[in-house]
CSV table of C-alpha atoms in Angstrom, one decimal:
chain,number,residue,atom,x,y,z
A,30,MET,CA,9.2,-21.5,0.8
A,31,VAL,CA,12.0,-24.0,2.1
A,32,ALA,CA,11.4,-22.3,5.5
A,33,ALA,CA,7.7,-22.9,5.2
A,34,ALA,CA,7.3,-26.4,3.7
A,35,ALA,CA,9.6,-27.5,7.5
A,36,ALA,CA,7.8,-24.7,9.7
A,37,VAL,CA,4.5,-27.0,7.8
A,38,GLU,CA,6.2,-30.2,8.3
A,39,ARG,CA,7.6,-29.4,12.1
A,40,GLU,CA,3.2,-28.4,13.2
A,41,ALA,CA,1.1,-30.5,10.9
A,42,GLN,CA,-0.2,-32.3,13.7
A,43,TRP,CA,-0.4,-29.5,15.7
A,44,LEU,CA,-2.5,-28.1,13.2
A,45,THR,CA,-5.1,-31.8,12.5
A,46,GLU,CA,-5.4,-31.8,16.3
A,47,LEU,CA,-6.8,-27.9,15.6
A,48,ASP,CA,-8.7,-28.9,13.2
A,49,SER,CA,-10.3,-31.9,15.0
A,50,PRO,CA,-12.6,-30.3,17.1
A,51,ILE,CA,-14.0,-27.9,14.2
A,52,GLY,CA,-13.0,-29.1,11.0
A,53,ASP,CA,-12.2,-32.1,8.8
A,54,ALA,CA,-9.1,-32.6,11.1
A,55,ASP,CA,-7.2,-32.7,7.9
A,56,HIS,CA,-5.5,-29.3,7.7
A,57,GLY,CA,-2.2,-30.3,8.8
A,58,SER,CA,-2.3,-33.2,6.3
A,59,ASN,CA,-3.7,-31.0,3.9
A,60,LEU,CA,-0.7,-28.8,3.9
A,61,LEU,CA,2.4,-31.4,4.9
A,62,ARG,CA,1.1,-32.3,1.5
A,63,GLY,CA,0.3,-29.4,-0.2
A,64,PHE,CA,4.1,-27.4,1.1
A,65,THR,CA,6.2,-31.5,0.1
A,66,ALA,CA,5.0,-30.6,-3.2
A,67,VAL,CA,6.2,-26.4,-2.7
A,68,ARG,CA,8.8,-28.1,-2.3
A,69,ALA,CA,9.4,-30.8,-4.4
A,70,ALA,CA,8.7,-28.7,-7.8
A,71,LEU,CA,10.6,-25.7,-6.1
A,72,ASP,CA,13.7,-28.5,-6.6
A,73,ALA,CA,12.3,-29.6,-9.9
A,74,GLN,CA,13.1,-26.6,-11.4
A,75,ASP,CA,15.6,-25.6,-13.6
A,76,PRO,CA,16.6,-22.8,-14.5
A,77,ALA,CA,15.2,-21.4,-10.3
A,78,PRO,CA,12.6,-19.7,-10.4
A,79,ALA,CA,14.0,-15.9,-11.6
A,80,GLY,CA,12.9,-14.1,-8.8
A,81,PRO,CA,10.6,-14.7,-5.5
A,82,GLY,CA,7.9,-13.6,-7.7
A,83,ALA,CA,8.0,-16.5,-9.7
A,84,VAL,CA,8.6,-18.5,-6.8
A,85,LEU,CA,5.3,-17.9,-5.2
A,86,GLN,CA,3.8,-18.3,-8.4
A,87,LEU,CA,4.9,-21.1,-8.6
A,88,ALA,CA,3.6,-22.7,-4.4
A,89,GLY,CA,0.6,-21.6,-5.0
A,90,ARG,CA,0.1,-23.7,-7.8
A,91,THR,CA,1.1,-26.7,-6.6
A,92,LEU,CA,-1.1,-25.5,-3.7
A,93,ILE,CA,-4.8,-25.8,-5.9
A,94,SER,CA,-3.4,-28.3,-7.7
A,95,THR,CA,-2.3,-30.9,-5.1
A,96,VAL,CA,-4.6,-29.4,-1.5
A,97,GLY,CA,-8.1,-30.6,-1.2
A,98,GLY,CA,-10.5,-28.2,1.1
A,99,ALA,CA,-10.4,-25.1,1.0
A,100,SER,CA,-6.8,-24.4,2.2
A,101,GLY,CA,-5.4,-24.8,-1.1
A,102,PRO,CA,-7.3,-22.4,-3.1
A,103,LEU,CA,-6.9,-19.6,-0.2
A,104,TYR,CA,-3.3,-20.5,0.6
A,105,GLY,CA,-2.8,-20.8,-3.2
A,106,THR,CA,-4.5,-17.4,-4.1
A,107,LEU,CA,-2.9,-15.9,-1.0
A,108,LEU,CA,0.1,-16.6,-2.8
A,109,ARG,CA,-0.3,-15.9,-6.5
A,110,ARG,CA,-1.9,-13.0,-5.7
A,111,THR,CA,1.3,-12.0,-4.4
A,112,GLY,CA,4.0,-13.3,-7.1
A,113,LYS,CA,1.8,-10.8,-10.0
A,114,GLU,CA,2.4,-8.2,-7.4
A,115,LEU,CA,5.5,-8.7,-7.6
A,116,GLY,CA,5.5,-9.0,-11.0
A,117,ASP,CA,8.9,-10.7,-13.2
A,118,ALA,CA,12.3,-8.4,-10.2
A,119,ALA,CA,15.1,-10.5,-9.0
A,120,GLU,CA,14.5,-8.9,-5.6
A,121,VAL,CA,12.2,-6.8,-3.6
A,122,SER,CA,12.3,-4.3,-1.2
A,123,ASP,CA,10.1,-5.2,2.4
A,124,GLU,CA,7.7,-1.8,1.3
A,125,GLU,CA,6.6,-4.2,-2.3
A,126,LEU,CA,6.7,-7.5,-0.4
A,127,ARG,CA,4.3,-6.1,2.4
A,128,ALA,CA,1.5,-4.1,-0.2
A,129,ALA,CA,1.7,-8.0,-2.7
A,130,LEU,CA,0.9,-9.2,0.7
A,131,ASP,CA,-1.7,-6.9,1.1
A,132,ALA,CA,-3.4,-7.5,-2.5
A,133,GLY,CA,-2.8,-11.6,-1.4
A,134,VAL,CA,-4.6,-10.7,1.5
A,135,ALA,CA,-7.4,-8.8,0.2
A,136,ALA,CA,-7.3,-11.5,-2.4
A,137,VAL,CA,-8.3,-14.9,-0.3
A,138,ALA,CA,-10.7,-12.1,1.9
A,139,GLY,CA,-12.5,-11.8,-1.8
A,140,LEU,CA,-12.3,-15.4,-2.3
A,141,GLY,CA,-14.0,-16.9,1.0
A,142,GLY,CA,-16.1,-13.5,1.7
A,143,ALA,CA,-14.2,-13.7,5.2
A,144,ALA,CA,-13.3,-10.6,7.7
A,145,PRO,CA,-11.0,-10.0,10.2
A,146,GLY,CA,-13.1,-11.4,13.2
A,147,ASP,CA,-15.2,-14.4,11.8
A,148,LYS,CA,-12.7,-16.7,13.0
A,149,THR,CA,-10.8,-17.4,9.7
A,150,MET,CA,-7.1,-17.4,8.4
A,151,LEU,CA,-6.7,-13.3,7.9
A,152,ASP,CA,-7.4,-12.9,11.5
A,153,ALA,CA,-4.1,-13.9,11.6
A,154,LEU,CA,-3.1,-12.6,7.9
A,155,VAL,CA,-4.4,-8.7,8.4
A,156,PRO,CA,-2.6,-7.9,11.9
A,157,GLY,CA,0.2,-9.8,10.5
A,158,VAL,CA,1.1,-7.2,7.0
A,159,ALA,CA,-0.5,-4.3,9.1
A,160,ALA,CA,3.0,-5.5,11.3
A,161,LEU,CA,5.1,-5.8,8.5
A,162,GLY,CA,6.2,-2.0,7.7
A,163,THR,CA,7.6,-2.7,11.4
A,164,SER,CA,9.2,-6.2,11.4
A,165,TYR,CA,9.2,-9.0,9.9
A,166,ARG,CA,9.6,-10.7,13.3
A,167,ALA,CA,6.8,-8.1,14.2
A,168,ALA,CA,4.4,-9.5,11.7
A,169,ALA,CA,4.7,-12.4,13.0
A,170,ASP,CA,3.6,-12.1,16.5
A,171,ALA,CA,1.2,-10.1,15.0
A,172,ALA,CA,0.0,-13.0,13.3
A,173,GLU,CA,0.9,-15.2,16.1
A,174,ALA,CA,-1.5,-12.6,18.6
A,175,GLY,CA,-4.3,-13.0,16.0
A,176,ALA,CA,-4.3,-16.6,16.6
A,177,ARG,CA,-4.3,-17.3,19.7
A,178,ALA,CA,-7.3,-14.2,19.5
A,179,THR,CA,-9.3,-16.6,17.1
A,180,VAL,CA,-9.9,-19.0,20.5
A,181,PRO,CA,-13.3,-17.2,22.2
A,182,LEU,CA,-14.4,-15.7,18.1
A,183,GLN,CA,-17.4,-17.6,17.4
A,184,ALA,CA,-16.9,-19.1,13.2
A,185,ARG,CA,-18.3,-17.2,10.7
A,186,LYS,CA,-17.0,-18.5,7.7
A,187,GLY,CA,-16.0,-21.9,6.5
A,188,ARG,CA,-16.5,-25.6,8.3
A,189,ALA,CA,-16.9,-24.1,11.7
A,190,SER,CA,-18.6,-22.1,10.6
A,191,TYR,CA,-21.8,-25.0,10.8
A,192,LEU,CA,-20.7,-25.5,14.2
A,193,GLY,CA,-22.3,-22.3,15.6
A,194,GLU,CA,-22.0,-21.1,19.0
A,195,ARG,CA,-19.9,-24.3,19.1
A,196,SER,CA,-17.0,-23.4,17.8
A,197,VAL,CA,-15.9,-20.9,20.9
A,198,GLY,CA,-13.5,-22.1,22.9
A,199,HIS,CA,-11.0,-23.4,20.0
A,200,GLN,CA,-8.1,-22.3,17.9
A,201,ASP,CA,-9.0,-21.2,14.5
A,202,PRO,CA,-6.3,-23.8,12.0
A,203,GLY,CA,-6.0,-21.5,9.6
A,204,ALA,CA,-5.6,-18.9,11.3
A,205,THR,CA,-2.9,-21.4,12.9
A,206,SER,CA,-1.5,-21.9,9.9
A,207,SER,CA,-0.4,-18.5,9.1
A,208,ALA,CA,0.8,-17.4,11.9
A,209,LEU,CA,3.7,-20.8,10.7
A,210,LEU,CA,4.2,-19.7,7.6
A,211,LEU,CA,4.9,-15.6,8.7
A,212,GLY,CA,7.2,-17.1,11.8
A,213,ALA,CA,8.6,-19.1,9.3
A,214,LEU,CA,9.5,-15.3,6.7
A,215,ALA,CA,10.7,-13.8,9.9
A,216,ASP,CA,13.1,-16.6,10.8
A,217,ALA,CA,14.4,-16.7,6.6
A,218,ALA,CA,14.5,-13.3,7.4
A,219,ASP,CA,16.5,-13.7,10.9
A,220,GLY,CA,19.0,-15.6,8.7
A,221,ALA,CA,17.7,-18.6,10.6
A,222,PRO,CA,17.7,-22.2,9.3
């Protein structure tokens, strides 16, 4: 979560710029507020959450309570469901994390009613989580490719769908932030600061 918060802080302006032509121009600022709150919530826990499941559930609850628009509920659902799937284990295997993220992505799809190809965060999350079986870096690369592949798509869900054909030619900010978070996961797995 620390790596994710740092990535969001670093790229918040870019995410907002991506959101400007097809959204409310607040995606980066909303996520920055949310992940800043996540970092503060984690720092305030004494004792610290017992395992990755507890960390993700706390982060999800914090995002839901601090991020407006669709981003808070969607990312909050992703993290809470993933955390619930992981349970109370102090450590989890790569396969357990992949399976839990699969459940988290399914919960996001159920909440938003979207599918890959709709120009949403699922366009990065679905291929990214599928590639987790290979490696964390492969997941980050697949998610980034998925985010870039939203450029020629016409949005069928979310705020951008109101623009119809005018949504074509813009990279989806939700897919981009999802790729950013999977990139942070890969960096953390690689031991990057």
